[in-house]
Amino acid sequence: MKVFLVKPPIRGCMVEIGRHVPIGLAYVSGALRAAGHDTEIFDSLAFTEDNHVVPPDDLTAIEQAKLDRHPRWQHIMHWGARPERIEAALAASNADVVGISCMFTPYYESAYELAKMAKRVLPHAKVILGGQHGTVAFPHVLEVPEIDVVMLGEAEVTTVELLDALTAGRPLTEMLGVAFRCGEALCGCATAGPPHVRPRAPFVADLDSLAPPAADQLDFDRYGAAVTLITSRGCPFSCSFCTVHATVGKQFRARDPERVVDEIEHYVNVYGIRRFLVEDDNFTFDIGRVHAICREIVRRGLDIRLSLPNGMTVVKLTEDLVESMVSAGFDDLFLGLETTDAARLRKMRKGFTSLDKVSAGVALFEKFGLSASAAIIVGLPDQSLDAIIQDAVNLVLAGVDFWTNPFYPIYGSPDYQTCLSRGIVDPLTDPALFDQFNFAFANGVLAADELYTVWVGTLAMALWPKYVVEGAERREQGPVTVTEAGERLVEHSMAQLDPASPEELPATVRAVQERVDGLLALSHPLGCVCVMQHVADPDRGAGADQFCRFAGDMIAAAIALYTGEAQVSNQVGAQTAGDVEGCSFVIRPTDDERIGRIQRRFVELLDRGRKEADPIPAEVAAS
């Protein structure tokens, strides 16, 4: 059978998706080819030249609801191939089966629209949907008549069995790991009944038994000459915000270290790849195996760079392990901390980590000349304003680089159930609203707009930690003007800009100018949200002239922290493709009491923390 495997585009207020190889589809394609099927992979997300701001007439009702709820942003971002490109590829494939991957529930609409397009273009093709969303929300998927079958969990073995059954005309009622509607020639029931939801298939015990991913079907130039590796599956931990167990289980299953390095060497020799993204759920769970992989990389003399996009834990982190990882080429690492609040960490089932342990881990990597950072979550259920700010303050004062991500209830996670029981979300709420950057909900303590404001403040501290501390020291000497604060921000900001990796900086200030209505801050054309999001023609579309308002908000928060006076921003200029000027923002004082209260609290807790010998536990600060 001819199988067209496709990853749909994504649409949301902002999209935090890197150009990563669609390794899941590549594994399924490899398994299907080994079984004799003809396959093709189409990764919509790789076509970043099609990224754009969605015009008003193209917004769906849900997308409009996102905009109506968002505290600040006025746009929906479309990341990936435009519909006409996907439709042409579908038609050219003449496929018998269209397989759609949908990993993120908040972005399900694009996957469903793709399924509808597939049935229209290829009316005789079977349409199947897999991935995280299908696994945890299959009743929702089965409401879409154009989707024939939902895959549950790992798909390599199940998809081969499904195509065998379709080829032979056998009913799917004896299969494992699938869900489908009754009465549509897939079950053989005499009368139509409720959907068939088959028990989950066992997880693949021997990962080395799987066919290798279909690397020859991927254009690595579209992924920055980098490839994704999966060296293990499953995670024995039970973090409350995660749903990894639904798709790959709790039991840790690992590939043979030599087989892993064989794959790496194949990419190096055949494709010239030197950059590898190891997207395991818990790569360092088996320390002996990590050492074995690193030793083998060194033994073969492979000159490569490796990173862990999903992060790593501090569990079992030792100097020997760090030395081994650094010698093999690991870099760009971060440690999952989530919060500095010990009590909340226990509640999140992450009591095995702490700020002290993460600080020690970062110091270990620095000892071997490698920087590492931490990641925290902002706006957890019932997390107070002071607790959120204290997390950022503690990390700044500990000298640990970090990044922050807003909390959102991941459909099917324990935290989603907590949000339901607390009334933070409603069971009838459309799951598309659980967009990480949508801020559609309060958290039980703070309103949505307050969560956005405090998140932006933590990002300002994460982007410019030395600037923030410098501001605190400067305020002790007397009042600070906004112009002085802006000029110092230019200095700090430009020092961080790496032209080779501009996508990592959503806000870089290259110059400031005094104006009657405030301070004009000019972003660098290589360091702004529109660059990070690969937006084509950002001057068109709904709210496109305010697309980078997010960058301005971070700049205003940073200047507020430096001066001690509340500030807000307004975007007054948007760069276009190829524009050397960049975007521009007016930063001005505000009398908005809600914003002022939050920004002043940042200043108060930072000043208080600097006077203490040790970072203040977040649970103490919040009391």
Coordinates of C-alpha atoms in Angstrom, one line a residue:
M1 CA 0.0 0.0 0.0
K2 CA 1.1 3.6 -0.6
V3 CA 1.2 5.5 2.8
F4 CA 1.5 9.2 3.1
L5 CA 2.8 10.2 6.6
V6 CA 2.3 13.8 7.4
K7 CA 2.9 16.2 10.3
P8 CA 0.3 19.0 10.2
P9 CA 1.1 22.7 10.6
I10 CA 0.5 24.3 14.0
R11 CA -1.5 27.5 14.8
G12 CA -1.5 29.4 18.1
C13 CA -0.7 32.7 19.8
M14 CA 2.9 31.7 19.8
V15 CA 4.5 28.4 18.8
E16 CA 7.5 27.0 20.6
I17 CA 8.4 24.4 18.0
G18 CA 12.0 23.9 16.8
R19 CA 12.7 22.5 13.4
H20 CA 13.2 19.0 14.7
V21 CA 13.3 15.9 12.5
P22 CA 9.9 14.1 12.8
I23 CA 11.5 11.1 14.3
G24 CA 8.2 9.4 15.2
L25 CA 7.0 9.4 11.6
A26 CA 10.5 8.3 10.4
Y27 CA 10.3 5.3 12.7
V28 CA 6.8 4.4 11.4
S29 CA 7.9 4.9 7.9
G30 CA 10.9 2.6 8.4
A31 CA 8.6 -0.1 9.9
L32 CA 6.1 0.1 7.1
R33 CA 8.9 -0.1 4.4
A34 CA 10.4 -3.1 6.1
A35 CA 6.9 -4.7 5.8
G36 CA 6.8 -4.0 2.1
H37 CA 4.8 -0.8 1.9
D38 CA 5.6 2.3 -0.1
T39 CA 5.9 5.3 2.1
E40 CA 6.5 9.1 2.0
I41 CA 7.0 11.6 4.8
F42 CA 5.7 15.2 4.6
D43 CA 6.7 17.4 7.5
S44 CA 4.6 20.6 7.3
L45 CA 6.6 22.2 10.2
A46 CA 9.8 22.0 8.1
F47 CA 8.4 24.6 5.6
T48 CA 9.1 27.7 7.8
E49 CA 9.1 29.9 4.7
D50 CA 5.3 29.5 4.9
N51 CA 5.1 30.8 8.5
H52 CA 2.7 33.7 8.7
V53 CA 0.2 35.6 10.8
V54 CA -3.3 34.4 10.1
P55 CA -5.5 37.0 8.4
P56 CA -8.8 37.8 10.2
D57 CA -11.0 36.0 7.6
D58 CA -9.0 32.8 8.2
L59 CA -9.5 32.6 11.9
T60 CA -11.5 29.7 13.3
A61 CA -14.0 30.2 16.1
I62 CA -11.6 28.7 18.6
E63 CA -8.8 30.9 17.4
Q64 CA -10.9 33.9 17.8
A65 CA -11.8 32.8 21.3
K66 CA -8.0 32.5 22.0
L67 CA -7.6 36.1 20.9
D68 CA -10.6 37.3 22.9
R69 CA -9.1 35.7 26.1
H70 CA -5.4 36.7 25.6
P71 CA -4.4 39.5 27.9
R72 CA -2.1 41.2 25.3
W73 CA -1.5 39.5 21.9
Q74 CA -3.8 40.1 18.9
H75 CA -2.6 37.5 16.5
I76 CA -2.6 33.8 15.6
M77 CA 0.6 32.3 14.3
H78 CA 0.6 29.7 11.5
W79 CA 3.7 27.6 11.7
G80 CA 4.5 25.4 8.7
A81 CA 3.3 24.7 5.2
R82 CA 0.4 26.6 3.8
P83 CA -2.7 24.5 2.9
E84 CA -2.1 24.7 -0.8
R85 CA 1.3 23.2 -0.4
I86 CA 0.0 20.3 1.7
E87 CA -2.9 19.7 -0.7
A88 CA -0.6 19.5 -3.7
A89 CA 1.6 17.0 -1.9
L90 CA -1.4 14.9 -0.9
A91 CA -2.7 14.8 -4.5
A92 CA 0.7 13.9 -5.9
S93 CA 1.1 11.0 -3.4
N94 CA -2.0 9.1 -4.6
A95 CA -1.8 7.4 -1.2
D96 CA -4.0 4.5 0.0
V97 CA -3.5 5.5 3.6
V98 CA -2.8 9.0 5.1
G99 CA -1.2 8.9 8.5
I100 CA -1.4 12.1 10.6
S101 CA 0.7 12.8 13.7
C102 CA -0.8 15.0 16.3
M103 CA 1.4 15.4 19.4
F104 CA -0.2 18.5 21.1
T105 CA -3.8 18.6 22.0
P106 CA -4.1 22.4 21.9
Y107 CA -3.2 22.3 18.2
Y108 CA -5.6 19.6 17.2
E109 CA -7.6 21.8 14.8
S110 CA -4.8 21.7 12.2
A111 CA -4.7 18.0 12.4
Y112 CA -8.4 17.7 11.9
E113 CA -8.4 20.1 9.0
L114 CA -5.7 18.1 7.4
A115 CA -7.8 14.9 7.8
K116 CA -10.7 16.7 6.1
M117 CA -8.4 17.8 3.3
A118 CA -7.1 14.2 2.9
K119 CA -10.6 12.8 2.5
R120 CA -11.5 15.5 0.0
V121 CA -8.3 15.0 -2.1
L122 CA -8.1 11.3 -1.7
P123 CA -11.7 10.1 -1.0
H124 CA -10.8 6.4 -1.1
A125 CA -7.8 6.7 1.3
K126 CA -8.1 5.6 4.9
V127 CA -7.1 8.4 7.3
I128 CA -5.4 7.4 10.6
L129 CA -4.3 9.7 13.4
G130 CA -1.7 8.9 16.0
G131 CA 0.5 10.7 18.6
Q132 CA 0.0 12.0 22.1
H133 CA -3.4 13.7 21.3
G134 CA -4.9 10.6 19.7
T135 CA -3.7 8.5 22.6
V136 CA -5.1 10.6 25.4
A137 CA -8.1 12.1 23.6
F138 CA -9.4 9.4 21.2
P139 CA -13.1 10.1 22.0
H140 CA -12.6 13.6 20.8
V141 CA -10.8 12.4 17.6
L142 CA -13.5 9.9 16.8
E143 CA -16.0 12.8 16.5
V144 CA -14.3 13.7 13.2
P145 CA -15.9 11.6 10.5
E146 CA -12.9 12.0 8.2
I147 CA -10.6 10.1 10.6
D148 CA -11.1 6.4 10.2
V149 CA -8.8 5.0 12.9
V150 CA -7.0 6.3 15.9
M151 CA -3.6 4.8 16.9
L152 CA -3.1 4.4 20.7
G153 CA 0.5 4.6 22.0
E154 CA 3.6 3.4 20.1
A155 CA 2.7 3.0 16.5
E156 CA 5.5 1.1 14.7
V157 CA 4.1 -2.4 15.2
T158 CA 0.5 -1.4 15.4
T159 CA 0.5 0.5 12.1
V160 CA 2.0 -2.5 10.3
E161 CA -0.7 -4.8 11.7
L162 CA -3.3 -2.2 10.8
L163 CA -2.2 -2.0 7.1
D164 CA -2.0 -5.8 7.0
A165 CA -5.6 -6.0 8.1
L166 CA -6.8 -3.3 5.7
T167 CA -5.0 -5.1 2.8
A168 CA -6.6 -8.4 3.7
G169 CA -10.0 -6.9 4.4
R170 CA -10.0 -8.2 8.0
P171 CA -12.0 -6.5 10.7
L172 CA -10.0 -4.5 13.2
T173 CA -11.9 -5.9 16.2
E174 CA -9.1 -8.3 17.1
M175 CA -6.3 -5.7 16.9
L176 CA -4.7 -4.0 19.8
G177 CA -3.9 -0.3 20.2
V178 CA -6.6 1.1 17.9
A179 CA -9.9 3.0 18.3
F180 CA -12.5 3.3 15.5
R181 CA -16.2 3.9 15.0
C182 CA -18.6 1.0 14.6
G183 CA -20.6 0.5 11.4
E184 CA -18.0 1.8 8.9
A185 CA -16.8 -1.5 7.4
L186 CA -14.0 -1.9 9.9
C187 CA -15.6 -4.1 12.5
G188 CA -18.1 -6.4 10.8
C189 CA -20.8 -5.7 13.4
A190 CA -24.4 -6.5 12.2
T191 CA -25.6 -3.2 13.6
A192 CA -23.8 0.0 14.4
G193 CA -22.9 0.4 18.0
P194 CA -20.6 2.5 20.1
P195 CA -17.0 3.0 19.0
H196 CA -14.5 0.2 19.3
V197 CA -11.7 1.0 21.7
R198 CA -9.2 -1.9 21.7
P199 CA -6.8 -2.5 24.6
R200 CA -3.4 -1.0 24.3
A201 CA -0.7 -3.0 22.6
P202 CA 2.3 -4.0 24.8
F203 CA 5.1 -1.5 24.6
V204 CA 8.0 -2.6 22.3
A205 CA 10.3 -4.4 24.7
D206 CA 13.3 -4.6 22.4
L207 CA 13.8 -1.2 20.8
D208 CA 16.7 -2.6 18.8
S209 CA 14.2 -4.9 17.0
L210 CA 12.6 -1.9 15.3
A211 CA 13.5 -1.0 11.8
P212 CA 15.7 2.1 11.6
P213 CA 14.0 5.4 10.9
A214 CA 13.6 6.3 7.2
A215 CA 16.4 9.0 7.2
D216 CA 16.6 9.0 3.4
Q217 CA 13.1 10.5 3.3
L218 CA 14.2 13.7 5.2
D219 CA 15.8 16.8 4.0
F220 CA 18.3 17.6 6.7
D221 CA 19.0 21.0 5.4
R222 CA 15.5 22.0 6.6
Y223 CA 16.5 21.0 10.1
G224 CA 19.7 22.9 10.4
A225 CA 21.8 19.8 9.5
A226 CA 20.7 18.2 12.8
V227 CA 19.0 14.9 13.5
T228 CA 16.8 13.6 16.3
L229 CA 17.8 10.5 18.2
I230 CA 15.7 8.2 20.4
T231 CA 18.0 6.0 22.5
S232 CA 15.4 5.0 25.1
R233 CA 11.7 5.2 25.9
G234 CA 9.7 5.4 29.0
C235 CA 10.2 7.3 32.3
P236 CA 9.9 5.8 35.8
F237 CA 9.2 9.2 37.3
S238 CA 5.7 10.5 37.7
C239 CA 5.8 14.3 37.3
S240 CA 2.3 15.7 37.7
F241 CA 2.4 17.9 34.6
C242 CA 3.5 15.2 32.2
T243 CA 1.6 12.6 30.1
V244 CA 4.6 10.7 28.7
H245 CA 3.4 7.5 30.3
A246 CA 0.3 7.5 28.0
T247 CA 2.4 7.1 24.9
V248 CA 5.6 5.3 25.9
G249 CA 4.9 4.0 29.4
K250 CA 6.6 4.1 32.8
Q251 CA 9.1 1.3 32.2
F252 CA 12.5 2.4 31.0
R253 CA 13.5 0.6 27.8
A254 CA 16.8 1.3 26.2
R255 CA 18.7 0.6 23.0
D256 CA 22.1 -1.1 23.0
P257 CA 24.8 1.6 23.3
E258 CA 26.8 0.3 20.3
R259 CA 23.7 0.3 18.2
V260 CA 23.0 3.9 19.2
V261 CA 26.5 4.9 18.1
D262 CA 26.2 2.9 14.9
E263 CA 23.2 5.1 14.0
I264 CA 25.2 8.3 14.9
E265 CA 28.1 7.1 12.8
H266 CA 25.8 6.4 9.9
Y267 CA 24.4 9.9 9.9
V268 CA 27.9 11.3 10.1
N269 CA 29.3 9.2 7.2
V270 CA 26.2 9.2 4.9
Y271 CA 24.6 12.6 5.5
G272 CA 27.4 14.7 7.0
I273 CA 25.4 15.3 10.2
R274 CA 27.3 16.6 13.2
R275 CA 24.5 17.8 15.4
F276 CA 22.3 15.4 17.3
L277 CA 19.2 16.1 19.5
V278 CA 18.6 13.2 21.9
E279 CA 14.9 13.4 22.7
D280 CA 14.7 10.7 25.2
D281 CA 12.2 11.0 28.0
N282 CA 14.9 10.3 30.6
F283 CA 18.2 9.8 28.9
T284 CA 20.3 9.7 32.1
F285 CA 18.1 7.2 34.0
D286 CA 20.6 4.4 33.4
I287 CA 24.0 6.0 34.1
G288 CA 26.0 3.0 33.0
R289 CA 24.4 3.1 29.6
V290 CA 25.2 6.8 29.2
H291 CA 28.8 6.2 30.0
A292 CA 28.9 3.3 27.5
I293 CA 27.4 5.6 24.7
C294 CA 29.9 8.4 25.5
R295 CA 32.9 6.0 25.6
E296 CA 31.9 4.5 22.3
I297 CA 31.6 8.0 20.7
V298 CA 35.0 8.9 21.9
R299 CA 36.5 5.6 20.9
R300 CA 35.3 6.0 17.3
G301 CA 36.6 9.6 17.2
L302 CA 33.3 11.1 16.2
D303 CA 33.5 14.9 16.1
I304 CA 29.8 15.6 17.0
R305 CA 27.7 17.8 19.2
L306 CA 24.8 16.4 21.2
S307 CA 22.0 18.1 23.3
L308 CA 19.0 17.0 25.3
P309 CA 16.0 19.1 24.2
N310 CA 13.8 17.5 26.9
G311 CA 16.4 18.3 29.6
M312 CA 17.8 16.1 32.2
T313 CA 17.4 15.5 35.9
V314 CA 19.9 15.9 38.7
V315 CA 19.3 12.3 39.8
K316 CA 22.7 10.4 39.8
L317 CA 24.4 13.4 38.3
T318 CA 28.1 13.0 39.2
E319 CA 31.4 14.5 38.1
D320 CA 32.3 11.3 36.3
L321 CA 29.0 11.4 34.3
V322 CA 29.5 15.1 33.4
E323 CA 33.1 14.5 32.3
S324 CA 31.9 11.6 30.2
M325 CA 29.1 13.6 28.6
V326 CA 31.3 16.6 27.9
S327 CA 34.1 14.4 26.3
A328 CA 31.5 12.9 24.0
G329 CA 30.3 16.3 22.7
F330 CA 27.2 17.1 24.8
D331 CA 26.4 20.8 25.1
D332 CA 23.4 23.1 25.4
L333 CA 22.0 21.3 28.4
F334 CA 19.4 22.3 30.9
L335 CA 18.2 20.7 34.2
G336 CA 14.5 20.4 34.9
L337 CA 13.8 22.2 38.2
E338 CA 10.2 23.5 37.7
T339 CA 10.3 25.5 41.0
T340 CA 12.6 26.3 43.9
D341 CA 9.8 25.5 46.3
A342 CA 10.6 22.2 48.0
A343 CA 7.0 21.6 49.2
R344 CA 5.6 22.1 45.7
L345 CA 8.3 19.9 44.2
R346 CA 7.1 17.1 46.4
K347 CA 3.5 17.8 45.4
M348 CA 4.6 17.7 41.8
R349 CA 6.3 14.3 42.5
K350 CA 9.7 15.9 41.8
G351 CA 11.1 15.8 45.3
F352 CA 14.3 14.3 43.9
T353 CA 15.4 17.8 42.7
S354 CA 16.1 21.1 44.4
L355 CA 17.7 24.5 43.7
D356 CA 20.8 23.3 45.6
K357 CA 21.1 20.2 43.5
V358 CA 20.6 22.0 40.3
S359 CA 23.2 24.7 41.3
A360 CA 25.7 21.9 42.1
G361 CA 24.9 20.3 38.7
V362 CA 25.4 23.5 36.8
A363 CA 28.7 24.0 38.7
L364 CA 29.8 20.5 37.6
F365 CA 29.3 21.3 33.9
E366 CA 31.0 24.7 34.3
K367 CA 34.0 22.9 35.8
F368 CA 34.4 21.2 32.4
G369 CA 33.9 24.4 30.4
L370 CA 30.3 23.8 29.5
S371 CA 27.3 26.0 30.4
A372 CA 24.1 24.5 31.7
S373 CA 20.8 26.1 32.8
A374 CA 17.6 25.3 34.6
A375 CA 14.0 25.4 33.5
I376 CA 11.0 26.5 35.7
I377 CA 7.3 26.6 35.3
V378 CA 5.3 29.8 36.0
G379 CA 1.7 29.8 37.2
L380 CA 1.2 26.2 38.6
P381 CA -2.2 25.6 40.1
D382 CA -2.7 27.8 43.2
Q383 CA 0.9 29.2 42.9
S384 CA 1.0 32.7 44.4
L385 CA 2.5 35.8 42.9
D386 CA 5.3 35.8 45.5
A387 CA 6.1 32.2 45.0
I388 CA 6.5 32.7 41.2
I389 CA 8.7 35.8 41.6
Q390 CA 10.8 34.1 44.3
D391 CA 11.6 31.2 42.0
A392 CA 13.2 33.7 39.5
V393 CA 14.9 35.7 42.2
N394 CA 16.4 32.6 43.8
L395 CA 17.9 31.5 40.5
V396 CA 19.2 34.9 39.6
L397 CA 20.9 35.2 43.0
A398 CA 22.2 31.7 42.8
G399 CA 23.9 32.6 39.5
V400 CA 22.0 29.8 37.6
D401 CA 21.0 30.6 34.1
F402 CA 17.3 29.6 33.5
W403 CA 14.3 29.9 31.3
T404 CA 10.6 30.0 32.3
N405 CA 7.6 28.4 30.6
P406 CA 3.9 29.2 31.5
F407 CA 2.0 26.3 33.0
Y408 CA -0.9 24.9 31.0
P409 CA -3.0 21.9 31.9
I410 CA -1.8 19.1 29.5
Y411 CA -4.9 17.1 28.6
G412 CA -4.6 13.7 30.4
S413 CA -2.0 14.7 33.0
P414 CA -2.5 14.6 36.8
D415 CA -2.3 18.4 36.8
Y416 CA -5.2 18.5 34.3
Q417 CA -7.3 16.5 36.8
T418 CA -6.2 18.9 39.6
C419 CA -7.4 21.9 37.5
L420 CA -10.7 20.2 36.9
S421 CA -11.3 19.5 40.6
R422 CA -10.3 23.0 41.5
G423 CA -12.6 24.5 38.9
I424 CA -9.8 26.2 37.0
V425 CA -10.9 24.5 33.9
D426 CA -14.2 22.9 32.9
P427 CA -14.6 19.4 31.4
L428 CA -16.6 21.0 28.5
T429 CA -13.8 23.5 27.8
D430 CA -12.5 23.1 24.3
P431 CA -9.0 21.5 24.6
A432 CA -7.6 23.9 22.0
L433 CA -7.8 26.6 24.7
F434 CA -5.1 24.8 26.7
D435 CA -2.5 26.5 24.5
Q436 CA 0.6 27.1 26.5
F437 CA 0.9 30.8 25.5
N438 CA -2.8 31.5 25.4
F439 CA -3.3 32.5 29.0
A440 CA -7.0 31.6 28.7
F441 CA -7.3 30.6 32.4
A442 CA -6.5 31.8 35.9
N443 CA -4.6 29.4 38.2
G444 CA -6.9 29.6 41.2
V445 CA -5.0 32.5 42.7
L446 CA -3.9 34.9 39.9
A447 CA -6.1 36.1 37.0
A448 CA -5.0 35.4 33.4
D449 CA -3.6 38.9 32.8
E450 CA -1.7 38.7 36.1
L451 CA -0.1 35.4 35.1
Y452 CA 1.0 36.9 31.8
T453 CA 2.5 39.9 33.5
V454 CA 4.4 37.9 36.0
W455 CA 5.6 35.4 33.4
V456 CA 7.0 38.3 31.3
G457 CA 8.8 39.6 34.4
T458 CA 10.4 36.2 35.0
L459 CA 11.6 36.1 31.4
A460 CA 13.2 39.5 31.7
M461 CA 15.1 38.2 34.7
A462 CA 16.1 35.1 32.7
L463 CA 17.2 37.0 29.7
W464 CA 19.2 39.7 31.5
P465 CA 20.0 38.4 35.0
K466 CA 23.2 40.5 35.4
Y467 CA 21.4 43.6 34.2
V468 CA 18.7 43.1 36.8
V469 CA 21.2 42.7 39.6
E470 CA 23.1 45.8 38.3
G471 CA 19.9 47.7 38.5
A472 CA 19.3 46.8 42.1
E473 CA 22.8 47.9 43.0
R474 CA 22.4 51.1 41.0
R475 CA 19.1 52.0 42.7
E476 CA 20.9 52.0 46.1
Q477 CA 22.9 55.0 44.8
G478 CA 19.8 57.0 44.0
P479 CA 17.1 57.4 41.4
V480 CA 17.6 55.9 37.9
T481 CA 16.2 57.4 34.8
V482 CA 14.5 55.3 32.1
T483 CA 17.0 56.5 29.6
E484 CA 20.0 55.3 31.7
A485 CA 18.2 52.0 32.2
G486 CA 17.6 51.7 28.5
E487 CA 21.2 52.5 27.6
R488 CA 22.5 49.9 30.0
L489 CA 20.0 47.3 28.6
V490 CA 21.5 47.9 25.1
E491 CA 24.9 47.1 26.5
H492 CA 23.8 43.9 28.2
S493 CA 21.5 42.9 25.4
M494 CA 23.9 43.3 22.5
A495 CA 26.6 41.4 24.5
Q496 CA 24.4 38.3 24.4
L497 CA 23.5 38.3 20.8
D498 CA 24.9 35.4 18.9
P499 CA 24.4 35.9 15.1
A500 CA 24.7 32.1 14.7
S501 CA 21.8 31.4 17.0
P502 CA 19.4 34.4 16.8
E503 CA 16.3 32.3 17.3
E504 CA 17.2 31.8 21.0
L505 CA 16.7 35.5 21.8
P506 CA 13.1 36.8 21.6
A507 CA 14.3 40.3 22.5
T508 CA 17.5 42.1 21.8
V509 CA 17.7 45.9 22.2
R510 CA 20.3 47.5 19.9
A511 CA 19.5 51.2 20.6
V512 CA 17.3 53.5 22.6
Q513 CA 16.2 57.1 21.8
E514 CA 14.4 59.6 24.1
R515 CA 10.9 60.7 22.8
V516 CA 8.2 62.9 24.1
D517 CA 5.9 59.9 24.6
G518 CA 8.6 57.7 26.2
L519 CA 11.8 55.8 25.5
L520 CA 12.0 54.3 22.0
A521 CA 13.6 50.9 22.1
L522 CA 14.9 49.4 18.8
S523 CA 15.2 45.7 18.5
H524 CA 18.0 44.0 16.6
P525 CA 16.9 42.5 13.3
L526 CA 18.4 39.2 14.3
G527 CA 16.9 39.2 17.8
C528 CA 13.1 39.6 18.0
V529 CA 10.1 37.4 18.3
C530 CA 9.4 37.6 14.6
V531 CA 12.9 36.2 14.0
M532 CA 12.5 33.5 16.6
Q533 CA 9.2 32.5 15.0
H534 CA 10.5 32.6 11.4
V535 CA 7.6 34.8 10.4
A536 CA 7.3 35.5 6.7
D537 CA 5.7 38.9 5.9
P538 CA 5.0 39.9 9.5
D539 CA 3.5 43.2 8.2
R540 CA 0.3 41.4 7.0
G541 CA -2.4 39.6 9.0
A542 CA -4.5 40.0 12.1
G543 CA -2.6 41.9 14.7
A544 CA 0.6 41.6 12.7
D545 CA 1.7 45.1 13.4
Q546 CA 1.7 44.1 17.1
F547 CA 3.2 40.6 16.6
C548 CA 6.3 41.4 18.6
R549 CA 4.5 43.1 21.5
F550 CA 5.8 40.2 23.6
A551 CA 9.4 41.4 23.0
G552 CA 8.4 45.0 24.1
D553 CA 6.7 43.7 27.2
M554 CA 9.9 41.9 28.2
I555 CA 11.9 45.1 27.6
A556 CA 9.5 47.1 29.7
A557 CA 9.7 44.6 32.5
A558 CA 13.5 44.7 32.5
I559 CA 13.6 48.5 32.6
A560 CA 11.0 48.4 35.5
L561 CA 13.3 46.1 37.4
Y562 CA 16.3 48.4 36.8
T563 CA 14.6 51.6 37.7
G564 CA 12.2 50.4 40.3
E565 CA 9.3 52.2 38.5
A566 CA 6.5 50.4 36.7
Q567 CA 6.7 50.4 32.9
V568 CA 4.7 49.3 29.9
S569 CA 5.4 49.1 26.2
N570 CA 3.7 49.6 22.9
Q571 CA 4.9 48.4 19.6
V572 CA 5.2 51.2 17.1
G573 CA 7.1 49.6 14.2
A574 CA 7.3 46.1 12.7
Q575 CA 10.1 44.8 10.6
T576 CA 9.4 43.1 7.3
A577 CA 11.3 40.3 5.7
G578 CA 14.8 41.6 5.1
D579 CA 14.3 44.8 7.1
V580 CA 17.6 45.9 8.6
E581 CA 15.8 48.2 11.1
G582 CA 14.1 45.6 13.3
C583 CA 11.0 46.3 15.4
S584 CA 10.5 49.2 17.7
F585 CA 8.7 49.9 21.0
V586 CA 7.9 52.8 23.1
I587 CA 8.5 52.2 26.8
R588 CA 6.7 54.5 29.2
P589 CA 5.7 54.7 32.9
T590 CA 2.2 53.3 33.7
D591 CA -0.3 54.0 36.4
D592 CA -2.0 50.6 35.8
E593 CA -2.2 49.3 39.4
R594 CA -2.2 45.6 38.5
I595 CA 0.9 45.8 36.4
G596 CA 2.6 48.2 38.9
R597 CA 1.8 45.9 41.9
I598 CA 3.5 43.0 40.2
Q599 CA 6.5 44.8 38.9
R600 CA 7.1 46.5 42.3
R601 CA 6.9 43.1 44.0
F602 CA 9.7 41.8 41.7
V603 CA 11.8 44.7 42.9
E604 CA 10.9 44.2 46.5
L605 CA 11.7 40.5 46.6
L606 CA 14.9 41.0 44.6
D607 CA 16.1 43.6 47.0
R608 CA 15.1 41.5 50.0
G609 CA 16.8 38.5 48.5
R610 CA 20.1 40.3 48.0
K611 CA 20.2 41.2 51.7
E612 CA 19.9 37.5 52.7
A613 CA 22.9 35.2 52.9
D614 CA 21.0 32.4 51.1
P615 CA 18.1 32.3 48.6
I616 CA 14.7 32.5 50.4
P617 CA 12.6 29.3 50.0
A618 CA 9.6 30.1 47.9
E619 CA 7.2 28.6 50.4
V620 CA 8.6 31.0 53.1
A621 CA 8.4 34.0 50.8
A622 CA 4.8 33.2 49.9
S623 CA 3.7 32.9 53.6

